[in-house]
Short mmCIF file of C-alpha atoms in Angstrom, two decimals:
data_model
loop_
_atom_site.label_atom_id
_atom_site.label_comp_id
_atom_site.label_asym_id
_atom_site.label_seq_id
_atom_site.Cartn_x
_atom_site.Cartn_y
_atom_site.Cartn_z
CA UNK A 1 0.81 8.74 22.88
CA UNK A 2 -1.83 6.15 23.30
CA UNK A 3 -3.53 3.67 21.20
CA UNK A 4 -7.05 2.37 20.63
CA UNK A 5 -8.38 -0.39 18.33
CA UNK A 6 -11.21 -0.45 15.97
CA UNK A 7 -12.75 -3.82 14.92
CA UNK A 8 -12.34 -3.14 11.19
CA UNK A 9 -10.31 -4.84 8.50
CA UNK A 10 -9.63 -4.39 4.82
CA UNK A 11 -12.57 -3.52 2.76
CA UNK A 12 -11.31 -5.61 -0.20
CA UNK A 13 -13.16 -8.94 -0.07
CA UNK A 14 -10.19 -11.32 -0.20
CA UNK A 15 -7.71 -9.73 2.26
CA UNK A 16 -10.62 -8.90 4.53
CA UNK A 17 -11.64 -12.57 4.65
CA UNK A 18 -8.00 -13.56 5.13
CA UNK A 19 -7.96 -11.52 8.31
CA UNK A 20 -11.36 -12.19 9.63
CA UNK A 21 -11.77 -15.86 8.82
CA UNK A 22 -8.63 -17.57 7.49
CA UNK A 23 -10.29 -20.93 7.22
CA UNK A 24 -12.35 -19.75 4.26
CA UNK A 25 -9.17 -19.07 2.12
CA UNK A 26 -6.61 -21.40 3.68
CA UNK A 27 -6.45 -23.58 0.53
CA UNK A 28 -4.74 -20.77 -1.23
CA UNK A 29 -1.75 -20.68 1.21
CA UNK A 30 0.84 -22.96 2.61
CA UNK A 31 0.66 -21.98 6.39
CA UNK A 32 -1.81 -20.68 8.90
CA UNK A 33 -0.43 -17.35 10.27
CA UNK A 34 -2.33 -17.87 13.56
CA UNK A 35 -0.60 -21.14 14.63
CA UNK A 36 2.90 -21.18 16.08
CA UNK A 37 3.46 -24.76 14.98
CA UNK A 38 3.16 -23.65 11.39
CA UNK A 39 6.12 -21.25 11.92
CA UNK A 40 8.08 -24.15 13.42
CA UNK A 41 7.21 -26.31 10.35
CA UNK A 42 8.27 -23.51 8.12
CA UNK A 43 11.48 -22.99 10.07
CA UNK A 44 12.53 -26.69 9.62
CA UNK A 45 11.68 -26.46 5.92
CA UNK A 46 13.88 -23.32 5.35
CA UNK A 47 16.80 -24.65 7.38
CA UNK A 48 16.83 -27.84 5.27
CA UNK A 49 17.28 -25.84 2.01
CA UNK A 50 20.75 -25.26 0.52
CA UNK A 51 21.80 -21.70 0.81
CA UNK A 52 25.43 -21.76 -0.51
CA UNK A 53 24.98 -18.28 -2.05
CA UNK A 54 24.38 -16.73 1.38
CA UNK A 55 28.10 -15.86 1.76
CA UNK A 56 28.08 -13.88 -1.50
CA UNK A 57 24.73 -12.31 -0.76
CA UNK A 58 25.79 -11.33 2.84
CA UNK A 59 28.93 -9.55 1.41
CA UNK A 60 26.68 -7.56 -0.99
CA UNK A 61 24.17 -6.75 1.83
CA UNK A 62 26.95 -5.57 4.09
CA UNK A 63 28.36 -3.18 1.40
CA UNK A 64 24.87 -1.85 0.46
CA UNK A 65 23.68 -1.31 3.97
CA UNK A 66 26.89 0.33 5.12
CA UNK A 67 26.50 2.64 2.22
CA UNK A 68 23.02 3.54 3.57
CA UNK A 69 24.59 4.45 7.00
CA UNK A 70 23.31 1.38 8.84
CA UNK A 71 23.89 0.60 12.57
CA UNK A 72 25.88 -2.21 14.21
CA UNK A 73 22.71 -4.26 14.87
CA UNK A 74 22.15 -4.42 11.08
CA UNK A 75 25.67 -5.55 10.43
CA UNK A 76 25.34 -8.16 13.11
CA UNK A 77 22.13 -9.50 11.52
CA UNK A 78 23.88 -9.73 8.11
CA UNK A 79 26.73 -11.71 9.80
CA UNK A 80 24.15 -14.11 11.26
CA UNK A 81 22.68 -14.59 7.78
CA UNK A 82 26.21 -15.09 6.33
CA UNK A 83 26.78 -17.85 8.94
CA UNK A 84 23.41 -19.65 8.12
CA UNK A 85 22.23 -19.01 11.67
CA UNK A 86 19.28 -16.79 10.89
CA UNK A 87 15.88 -16.90 9.16
CA UNK A 88 14.24 -13.79 7.89
CA UNK A 89 10.97 -11.87 8.00
CA UNK A 90 10.67 -9.96 4.84
CA UNK A 91 8.63 -7.08 3.49
CA UNK A 92 9.03 -4.86 0.46
CA UNK A 93 7.84 -1.75 -1.35
CA UNK A 94 8.71 0.48 -4.30
CA UNK A 95 11.17 3.26 -3.14
CA UNK A 96 8.84 6.28 -3.03
CA UNK A 97 10.34 9.72 -2.41
CA UNK A 98 10.81 10.55 1.21
CA UNK A 99 9.74 6.95 1.92
CA UNK A 100 6.41 7.18 0.16
CA UNK A 101 3.01 6.57 1.84
CA UNK A 102 2.74 5.92 5.59
CA UNK A 103 2.09 2.21 5.04
CA UNK A 104 5.75 1.72 3.96
CA UNK A 105 6.68 2.78 7.52
CA UNK A 106 4.06 0.49 9.04
CA UNK A 107 5.38 -2.44 6.85
CA UNK A 108 8.89 -1.90 8.36
CA UNK A 109 7.41 -1.68 11.89
CA UNK A 110 5.46 -4.91 11.28
CA UNK A 111 8.47 -6.76 9.93
CA UNK A 112 10.75 -5.72 12.84
CA UNK A 113 7.97 -6.51 15.33
CA UNK A 114 7.16 -10.00 13.84
CA UNK A 115 10.83 -10.87 13.57
CA UNK A 116 11.33 -10.01 17.26
CA UNK A 117 8.15 -11.86 18.28
CA UNK A 118 9.19 -15.06 16.35
CA UNK A 119 12.77 -14.93 17.68
CA UNK A 120 11.37 -15.17 21.15
CA UNK A 121 8.68 -17.78 20.41
CA UNK A 122 10.96 -20.10 18.32
CA UNK A 123 14.09 -19.51 20.32
CA UNK A 124 15.93 -18.86 17.01
CA UNK A 125 17.39 -15.75 15.45
CA UNK A 126 14.99 -14.20 12.98
CA UNK A 127 16.10 -10.94 11.35
CA UNK A 128 13.93 -8.25 9.48
CA UNK A 129 14.60 -7.62 5.92
CA UNK A 130 13.21 -4.84 3.60
CA UNK A 131 13.20 -5.54 -0.04
CA UNK A 132 13.49 -2.22 -1.94
CA UNK A 133 11.65 -2.61 -5.19
CA UNK A 134 14.37 -0.81 -7.11
CA UNK A 135 13.61 -2.58 -10.40
CA UNK A 136 10.05 -1.11 -10.60
CA UNK A 137 9.72 1.36 -13.44
CA UNK A 138 6.43 3.08 -12.55
CA UNK A 139 7.89 6.58 -11.93
CA UNK A 140 4.51 8.20 -11.71
CA UNK A 141 3.65 6.05 -8.69
CA UNK A 142 6.76 6.95 -6.65
CA UNK A 143 7.48 10.60 -7.66
CA UNK A 144 5.19 12.37 -5.32
CA UNK A 145 3.94 12.55 -1.68
CA UNK A 146 0.85 14.10 -0.03
CA UNK A 147 1.13 16.48 2.86
CA UNK A 148 -1.82 16.88 5.34
CA UNK A 149 -3.18 20.43 5.46
CA UNK A 150 -6.33 21.92 6.96
CA UNK A 151 -7.99 21.96 3.58
CA UNK A 152 -7.06 18.42 2.60
CA UNK A 153 -4.08 16.65 1.10
CA UNK A 154 -1.55 18.74 -0.85
CA UNK A 155 0.46 16.90 -3.49
CA UNK A 156 4.21 17.55 -3.80
CA UNK A 157 5.95 16.10 -6.98
CA UNK A 158 9.51 15.51 -7.64
CA UNK A 159 10.77 17.40 -10.65
CA UNK A 160 11.79 15.56 -13.89
CA UNK A 161 10.73 12.49 -15.61
CA UNK A 162 12.79 9.69 -17.09
CA UNK A 163 12.82 9.25 -20.85
CA UNK A 164 11.44 5.73 -20.77
CA UNK A 165 10.66 2.78 -18.53
CA UNK A 166 13.75 2.93 -16.41
CA UNK A 167 13.94 1.05 -13.18
CA UNK A 168 13.82 3.39 -10.16
CA UNK A 169 17.20 2.00 -8.94
CA UNK A 170 18.83 3.36 -12.07
CA UNK A 171 17.26 6.86 -12.00
CA UNK A 172 19.65 9.65 -10.76
CA UNK A 173 18.15 12.05 -8.22
CA UNK A 174 16.99 15.28 -9.95
CA UNK A 175 17.03 18.76 -8.46
CA UNK A 176 15.05 18.69 -5.26
CA UNK A 177 15.06 22.40 -4.64
CA UNK A 178 11.47 22.90 -5.67
CA UNK A 179 10.35 19.94 -3.61
CA UNK A 180 12.03 21.31 -0.51
CA UNK A 181 10.59 24.79 -1.17
CA UNK A 182 7.12 23.41 -1.27
CA UNK A 183 7.73 21.26 1.81
CA UNK A 184 9.04 24.29 3.75
CA UNK A 185 6.04 26.39 2.70
CA UNK A 186 3.55 23.86 3.85
CA UNK A 187 5.02 22.84 7.20
CA UNK A 188 4.97 25.19 10.27
CA UNK A 189 8.37 26.34 11.60
CA UNK A 190 8.19 24.27 14.69
CA UNK A 191 9.79 21.02 16.11
CA UNK A 192 12.25 19.09 14.07
CA UNK A 193 11.61 20.82 10.84
CA UNK A 194 14.96 22.37 10.12
CA UNK A 195 16.86 19.11 11.03
CA UNK A 196 14.40 17.11 8.74
CA UNK A 197 15.06 19.48 5.76
CA UNK A 198 18.85 19.09 6.27
CA UNK A 199 18.44 15.26 6.50
CA UNK A 200 16.53 15.12 3.20
CA UNK A 201 19.16 17.48 1.48
CA UNK A 202 22.10 15.44 2.84
CA UNK A 203 20.76 12.06 1.88
CA UNK A 204 19.71 13.18 -1.61
CA UNK A 205 23.26 14.56 -2.18
CA UNK A 206 24.83 11.36 -0.99
CA UNK A 207 22.56 8.91 -2.86
CA UNK A 208 23.34 7.78 -6.37
CA UNK A 209 19.80 7.13 -7.34
CA UNK A 210 16.13 7.20 -6.04
CA UNK A 211 16.42 3.71 -4.54
CA UNK A 212 19.44 4.58 -2.47
CA UNK A 213 17.87 7.88 -1.34
CA UNK A 214 14.81 5.85 -0.06
CA UNK A 215 17.20 3.42 1.61
CA UNK A 216 19.16 6.13 3.46
CA UNK A 217 15.98 7.80 4.69
CA UNK A 218 14.57 4.50 5.90
CA UNK A 219 17.87 3.47 7.47
CA UNK A 220 17.95 6.79 9.42
CA UNK A 221 14.39 6.18 10.74
CA UNK A 222 15.04 2.50 11.67
CA UNK A 223 18.77 2.50 12.41
CA UNK A 224 18.40 0.98 15.90
CA UNK A 225 16.26 -2.00 14.83
CA UNK A 226 18.67 -4.14 12.78
CA UNK A 227 16.55 -3.80 9.62
CA UNK A 228 18.51 -5.12 6.59
CA UNK A 229 17.81 -3.61 3.18
CA UNK A 230 18.22 -5.47 -0.07
CA UNK A 231 18.52 -3.95 -3.48
CA UNK A 232 17.58 -6.62 -6.18
CA UNK A 233 18.90 -4.40 -9.06
CA UNK A 234 22.55 -4.89 -8.10
CA UNK A 235 24.32 -7.26 -10.42
CA UNK A 236 25.74 -9.42 -7.68
CA UNK A 237 22.18 -10.15 -6.50
CA UNK A 238 20.85 -10.80 -10.00
CA UNK A 239 23.70 -13.39 -10.49
CA UNK A 240 22.25 -15.57 -7.79
CA UNK A 241 18.86 -15.80 -9.58
CA UNK A 242 20.25 -16.66 -12.99
CA UNK A 243 19.11 -20.26 -12.90
CA UNK A 244 15.64 -19.22 -11.79
CA UNK A 245 15.29 -16.88 -14.90
CA UNK A 246 16.66 -19.72 -17.05
CA UNK A 247 13.84 -22.05 -16.04
CA UNK A 248 11.15 -19.44 -16.53
CA UNK A 249 12.42 -18.94 -20.05
CA UNK A 250 13.15 -22.44 -21.16
CA UNK A 251 9.94 -23.97 -19.87
CA UNK A 252 7.60 -21.13 -21.07
CA UNK A 253 4.61 -20.93 -20.92
CA UNK A 254 4.59 -23.01 -17.74
CA UNK A 255 4.54 -20.17 -15.17
CA UNK A 256 1.72 -18.39 -16.99
CA UNK A 257 -0.36 -21.49 -17.28
CA UNK A 258 -0.02 -22.10 -13.56
CA UNK A 259 -1.07 -18.47 -12.89
CA UNK A 260 -4.10 -18.83 -15.22
CA UNK A 261 -5.17 -21.94 -13.22
CA UNK A 262 -4.89 -20.08 -9.94
CA UNK A 263 -6.92 -17.20 -11.35
CA UNK A 264 -9.64 -19.57 -12.29
CA UNK A 265 -9.61 -21.17 -8.94
CA UNK A 266 -10.04 -17.79 -7.29
CA UNK A 267 -12.84 -16.81 -9.62
CA UNK A 268 -14.46 -20.15 -8.84
CA UNK A 269 -14.43 -19.12 -5.07
CA UNK A 270 -16.12 -15.79 -5.83
CA UNK A 271 -13.10 -13.51 -5.74
CA UNK A 272 -11.53 -11.24 -8.38
CA UNK A 273 -7.79 -12.09 -8.87
CA UNK A 274 -5.47 -9.37 -7.94
CA UNK A 275 -3.20 -10.11 -10.98
CA UNK A 276 -5.01 -10.79 -14.16
CA UNK A 277 -3.09 -13.49 -16.06
CA UNK A 278 -2.29 -11.67 -19.32
CA UNK A 279 -2.13 -14.00 -22.27
CA UNK A 280 1.28 -15.03 -23.42
CA UNK A 281 3.16 -13.15 -20.66
CA UNK A 282 6.53 -14.59 -19.60
CA UNK A 283 6.57 -12.85 -16.25
CA UNK A 284 10.05 -11.44 -16.76
CA UNK A 285 11.26 -8.10 -17.91
CA UNK A 286 14.54 -7.46 -19.82
CA UNK A 287 16.55 -4.26 -20.13
CA UNK A 288 17.01 -3.10 -23.69
CA UNK A 289 19.97 -1.28 -25.10
CA UNK A 290 18.59 2.05 -23.72
CA UNK A 291 18.13 0.61 -20.25
CA UNK A 292 14.35 0.58 -20.57
CA UNK A 293 12.50 -2.26 -18.87
CA UNK A 294 10.36 -4.21 -21.32
CA UNK A 295 7.92 -7.04 -20.60
CA UNK A 296 8.58 -10.33 -22.40
CA UNK A 297 6.00 -12.59 -24.14
CA UNK A 298 6.03 -16.15 -25.28
CA UNK A 299 4.07 -16.89 -28.51
CA UNK A 300 4.29 -19.56 -31.23
CA UNK A 301 7.49 -20.92 -29.83
CA UNK A 302 9.34 -17.60 -29.67
CA UNK A 303 9.94 -15.02 -26.96
CA UNK A 304 9.65 -11.40 -27.77
CA UNK A 305 9.14 -7.87 -26.44
CA UNK A 306 5.61 -6.45 -26.60
CA UNK A 307 5.83 -4.85 -30.07
CA UNK A 308 7.76 -7.78 -31.56
CA UNK A 309 10.85 -5.77 -32.59
CA UNK A 310 13.04 -8.26 -30.67
CA UNK A 311 12.71 -12.01 -30.71
CA UNK A 312 14.57 -15.00 -29.36
CA UNK A 313 14.26 -18.78 -29.20
CA UNK A 314 14.04 -20.23 -25.68
CA UNK A 315 17.57 -21.47 -26.03
CA UNK A 316 18.92 -18.06 -26.92
CA UNK A 317 17.23 -16.11 -24.24
CA UNK A 318 17.92 -18.98 -21.74
CA UNK A 319 21.65 -18.60 -22.44
CA UNK A 320 21.41 -14.88 -22.03
CA UNK A 321 19.88 -15.44 -18.54
CA UNK A 322 22.92 -17.49 -17.47
CA UNK A 323 25.54 -15.20 -19.05
CA UNK A 324 24.06 -11.88 -18.24
CA UNK A 325 21.32 -12.20 -15.55
CA UNK A 326 21.51 -8.46 -14.78
CA UNK A 327 19.62 -7.95 -18.03
CA UNK A 328 16.47 -9.45 -16.49
CA UNK A 329 14.13 -8.60 -13.66
CA UNK A 330 10.94 -10.36 -12.33
CA UNK A 331 7.47 -9.05 -12.53
CA UNK A 332 5.01 -9.05 -9.50
CA UNK A 333 4.39 -12.79 -10.06
CA UNK A 334 7.97 -13.93 -10.01
CA UNK A 335 9.31 -11.46 -7.47
CA UNK A 336 8.35 -13.55 -4.45
CA UNK A 337 9.83 -16.49 -5.97
CA UNK A 338 13.13 -14.64 -6.56
CA UNK A 339 12.91 -13.53 -2.96
CA UNK A 340 12.60 -17.17 -1.75
CA UNK A 341 15.61 -18.03 -3.92
CA UNK A 342 17.83 -15.45 -2.18
CA UNK A 343 16.71 -15.53 1.35
CA UNK A 344 15.55 -18.10 4.04
CA UNK A 345 12.11 -16.47 4.34
CA UNK A 346 10.08 -17.47 7.43
CA UNK A 347 7.30 -15.03 6.81
CA UNK A 348 6.32 -12.10 4.55
CA UNK A 349 4.56 -8.97 5.97
CA UNK A 350 2.07 -8.04 3.26
CA UNK A 351 -0.36 -5.27 2.48
CA UNK A 352 -3.86 -6.10 1.16
CA UNK A 353 -2.89 -6.19 -2.45
CA UNK A 354 0.01 -8.53 -1.72
CA UNK A 355 -2.15 -10.91 0.25
CA UNK A 356 -4.35 -11.19 -2.80
CA UNK A 357 -1.56 -11.86 -5.22
CA UNK A 358 0.34 -14.24 -2.99
CA UNK A 359 -2.89 -16.30 -3.01
CA UNK A 360 -2.22 -16.98 -6.65
CA UNK A 361 1.30 -18.13 -6.36
CA UNK A 362 1.18 -21.48 -4.52
CA UNK A 363 1.34 -23.54 -7.69
CA UNK A 364 4.20 -21.43 -8.96
CA UNK A 365 6.24 -21.84 -5.72
CA UNK A 366 5.69 -25.55 -5.95
CA UNK A 367 6.83 -25.54 -9.66
CA UNK A 368 10.22 -24.22 -8.53
CA UNK A 369 10.38 -26.76 -5.63
CA UNK A 370 9.65 -24.25 -3.08
CA UNK A 371 6.95 -23.38 -0.52
CA UNK A 372 5.26 -20.01 0.03
CA UNK A 373 6.22 -18.42 3.38
CA UNK A 374 3.78 -17.49 6.03
CA UNK A 375 1.92 -14.44 4.89
CA UNK A 376 1.31 -11.88 7.70
CA UNK A 377 -0.75 -8.70 7.32
CA UNK A 378 1.10 -5.53 8.02
CA UNK A 379 -0.28 -3.22 10.74
CA UNK A 380 -3.05 -0.72 9.77
CA UNK A 381 -2.57 2.57 11.62
CA UNK A 382 -4.37 5.94 11.66
CA UNK A 383 -2.48 8.69 13.55
CA UNK A 384 -4.47 11.42 15.33
CA UNK A 385 -2.87 14.75 16.24
CA UNK A 386 -3.97 16.74 19.28
CA UNK A 387 -6.10 19.23 17.47
CA UNK A 388 -7.97 16.46 15.61
CA UNK A 389 -8.33 14.54 18.84
CA UNK A 390 -10.00 17.57 20.50
CA UNK A 391 -12.44 17.93 17.60
CA UNK A 392 -13.26 14.13 17.76
CA UNK A 393 -14.05 14.58 21.41
CA UNK A 394 -16.03 17.77 20.82
CA UNK A 395 -18.34 16.14 18.29
CA UNK A 396 -18.24 12.63 19.79
CA UNK A 397 -17.12 11.11 16.53
CA UNK A 398 -17.04 7.29 16.76
CA UNK A 399 -13.60 5.82 16.04
CA UNK A 400 -15.12 3.75 13.28
CA UNK A 401 -15.72 6.90 11.30
CA UNK A 402 -11.96 7.43 11.27
CA UNK A 403 -11.70 4.27 9.21
CA UNK A 404 -14.92 4.38 7.03
CA UNK A 405 -15.47 8.12 6.59
CA UNK A 406 -17.44 10.92 8.12
CA UNK A 407 -19.98 11.63 5.31
CA UNK A 408 -22.86 9.88 7.01
CA UNK A 409 -21.89 11.30 10.43
CA UNK A 410 -21.96 14.89 9.07
CA UNK A 411 -25.38 14.47 7.58
CA UNK A 412 -26.65 12.90 10.87
CA UNK A 413 -25.15 15.85 12.67
CA UNK A 414 -26.95 18.35 10.56
CA UNK A 415 -30.25 16.51 11.09
CA UNK A 416 -29.68 16.61 14.85
CA UNK A 417 -29.00 20.39 14.66
CA UNK A 418 -32.18 20.92 12.63
CA UNK A 419 -34.58 22.14 15.31
CA UNK A 420 -37.27 22.94 12.70
CA UNK A 421 -37.31 19.53 11.01
CA UNK A 422 -36.76 20.98 7.55
CA UNK A 423 -37.16 17.65 5.78
CA UNK A 424 -40.41 16.91 7.61
CA UNK A 425 -41.81 20.35 6.91
CA UNK A 426 -41.13 19.96 3.17
CA UNK A 427 -42.42 16.39 3.05
CA UNK A 428 -45.66 17.62 4.62
CA UNK A 429 -45.81 20.51 2.12
CA UNK A 430 -45.40 18.20 -0.82
CA UNK A 431 -48.07 15.76 0.55
CA UNK A 432 -50.51 18.69 1.12
CA UNK A 433 -49.74 20.20 -2.33
CA UNK A 434 -50.44 16.85 -4.05
CA UNK A 435 -53.69 16.39 -2.09
CA UNK A 436 -55.04 19.88 -2.72
CA UNK A 437 -53.91 20.12 -6.34
CA UNK A 438 -55.41 16.69 -6.99
CA UNK A 439 -58.83 17.87 -5.50
CA UNK A 440 -58.76 20.99 -7.79
CA UNK A 441 -57.83 19.08 -10.90
CA UNK A 442 -60.60 16.52 -10.19
CA UNK A 443 -63.18 19.32 -10.00
CA UNK A 444 -61.91 21.00 -13.18
CA UNK A 445 -61.71 17.88 -15.26
CA UNK A 446 -65.45 18.02 -15.90
CA UNK A 447 -64.75 21.04 -18.09
CA UNK A 448 -62.39 19.05 -20.33
CA UNK A 449 -60.67 15.54 -20.09
CA UNK A 450 -57.34 17.08 -21.05
CA UNK A 451 -57.21 19.02 -17.81
CA UNK A 452 -56.19 15.87 -15.97
CA UNK A 453 -52.97 15.65 -17.98
CA UNK A 454 -52.37 19.30 -17.70
CA UNK A 455 -52.81 18.95 -13.93
CA UNK A 456 -50.04 16.32 -13.69
CA UNK A 457 -47.59 18.45 -15.60
CA UNK A 458 -48.57 21.39 -13.41
CA UNK A 459 -47.91 19.23 -10.29
CA UNK A 460 -44.42 18.33 -11.51
CA UNK A 461 -43.60 21.92 -11.92
CA UNK A 462 -44.84 22.84 -8.48
CA UNK A 463 -42.99 19.89 -6.85
CA UNK A 464 -39.81 21.13 -8.61
CA UNK A 465 -40.29 24.62 -7.19
CA UNK A 466 -40.77 23.17 -3.64
CA UNK A 467 -37.73 20.88 -4.08
CA UNK A 468 -35.64 23.97 -5.12
CA UNK A 469 -36.92 25.95 -2.09
CA UNK A 470 -35.98 23.01 0.22
CA UNK A 471 -32.48 22.82 -1.19
CA UNK A 472 -32.08 26.51 -0.59
CA UNK A 473 -33.31 26.23 2.98
CA UNK A 474 -30.94 23.23 3.60
CA UNK A 475 -28.08 25.20 2.19
CA UNK A 476 -28.88 28.03 4.66
CA UNK A 477 -28.95 25.51 7.44
CA UNK A 478 -25.58 24.15 6.45
CA UNK A 479 -24.25 27.84 6.28
CA UNK A 480 -25.47 28.31 9.83
CA UNK A 481 -23.51 25.20 10.90
CA UNK A 482 -20.51 26.06 8.63
CA UNK A 483 -17.98 26.15 11.52
CA UNK A 484 -18.99 22.60 12.63
CA UNK A 485 -19.10 21.30 9.19
CA UNK A 486 -15.49 22.70 8.50
CA UNK A 487 -14.22 21.12 11.69
CA UNK A 488 -15.80 17.77 10.89
CA UNK A 489 -14.33 17.95 7.35
CA UNK A 490 -10.95 18.71 8.90
CA UNK A 491 -11.22 15.37 10.74
CA UNK A 492 -12.15 13.78 7.44
CA UNK A 493 -9.16 15.31 5.60
CA UNK A 494 -6.73 14.15 8.30
CA UNK A 495 -8.15 10.57 8.73
CA UNK A 496 -9.74 9.76 5.32
CA UNK A 497 -7.93 11.98 2.80
CA UNK A 498 -9.48 11.66 -0.67
CA UNK A 499 -11.83 9.00 0.67
CA UNK A 500 -8.84 6.54 1.34
CA UNK A 501 -7.25 5.24 4.49
CA UNK A 502 -4.76 7.83 5.85
CA UNK A 503 -1.84 5.35 5.60
CA UNK A 504 -2.33 5.12 1.75
CA UNK A 505 -2.06 8.89 1.15
CA UNK A 506 0.08 10.86 3.69
CA UNK A 507 3.81 10.67 4.21
CA UNK A 508 5.72 10.23 7.52
CA UNK A 509 8.01 13.34 7.26
CA UNK A 510 5.38 15.99 8.14
CA UNK A 511 4.89 14.09 11.45
CA UNK A 512 8.60 13.48 11.99
CA UNK A 513 9.31 17.18 11.39
CA UNK A 514 6.62 18.26 13.78
CA UNK A 515 7.18 15.74 16.63
CA UNK A 516 10.74 14.52 15.97
CA UNK A 517 12.08 11.13 14.77
CA UNK A 518 11.41 9.59 18.20
CA UNK A 519 7.71 8.99 17.09
CA UNK A 520 8.90 5.99 15.19
CA UNK A 521 10.20 4.28 18.35
CA UNK A 522 7.08 5.37 20.37
CA UNK A 523 4.65 4.02 17.73
CA UNK A 524 6.65 0.82 17.37
CA UNK A 525 6.50 0.04 21.02
CA UNK A 526 2.87 0.93 21.25
CA UNK A 527 1.46 -1.47 18.55
CA UNK A 528 0.71 -5.05 19.21
CA UNK A 529 1.82 -6.95 16.14
CA UNK A 530 -0.49 -9.93 16.69
CA UNK A 531 -3.57 -7.73 16.92
CA UNK A 532 -4.79 -7.32 13.33
CA UNK A 533 -7.56 -4.74 14.10
CA UNK A 534 -7.18 -1.08 12.86
CA UNK A 535 -4.97 0.86 15.26
CA UNK A 536 -5.77 4.45 16.08
CA UNK A 537 -2.74 6.16 17.62
CA UNK A 538 -3.29 9.49 19.46
CA UNK A 539 -0.24 11.85 19.50
CA UNK A 540 0.35 13.99 22.59
#
């Protein structure tokens, strides 16, 4: 296994600027991720904050992580947190089936790597924490994975669908027989496949819900690295954030007004806000009597669900926040604030979307007497298997094409293989046709002035015939180069599936089953966390 780097960053304007030229967007953030002194400043700030709840939180973390099958290093890290001796580097993600897209794995790697790096540089214990987004209710987003095949990505979907907007952490695991059958059919009978299938079966059987299943699989992959998982849906965790929910409710619409101001600031700088500040939104959800997660809104002095079938005064709902905090959960705006309330967060390892929405939260952090943590981009990785590596070498495909796509490269290849110069031949034909037809029309126009107009229509028809002929010749040329085109498209399918970065589409388990779980360790030790460029990892 080896690594190469491509000097490319996110295509989205704001996170791309964040990574290339932080100075342009620094006013949206609290700390500069490039400067060690900023981490020291953040460290002092976090250590000065009261964290009396850490004992209760640590007990919950211990129980939850032991249930996931964690290792001794994770338990040791939780003990350090309990004693107030550790800071955290945090990341988070919705609990996708079989761990979801590859970038979930890369987030975990980045978090572990940054925690290790900062522990050495600050001479202080920094532990990695993974926030399982178990309160998320977007089942359609997490219920499937894509498997790489020679013909492109193949979608596999988990059977079943919840009756309503139920948090993933409350959804029992449905029958996975069909999922496993499809997985077995698509993957070759080599490597670690049988063990991988058994791992998936066992963890699904042991887990109480989709979030736990996710946690068990992630724990298996990262058991040796001390990664601590937190499940915010658990009532004991929610209880710690009751006062935070109370302030959101009783001071409405303050949070939404602050968000609107940040959105306007971002628009003024020429960027589109990642989170559109929806009018009247409270930025909390509540669980109704069916367990469905409903957004709350503040309007005309009252708080209600979206359709207005339930309403409360600020006082009524504020009291409910204090007496039954498990009835509430934060949205994407308040989640980082809840995270800050629970943990001594030194840095957050973020994807491109998260970088953009964190940029809107500085005012909201300040409103709750907090500061935003250091925001650190997660690693961007494309993995290349041996067959694809050979094809890349054969056709001399630049590594940049593995990030930006091969469409232009394929067209250029066809032009290079065109010994006849098809396009030039037909351009010359069109030019000659226009010239000769024009001469004929000019001569004949003396018979009748209408002939000139007739000639123009005739020329259009002739050009269409030539264009059609040209397209058929090009198709024949493509057919003659079909083997090369298919091989280049195979590279495209494996590196830019569906026109997206590989890490956003494919899942880790096809690679784990083929090469074994040891690839996690190999990849982790290969990447340099402080190098933000696109990483191309070649498997042996």
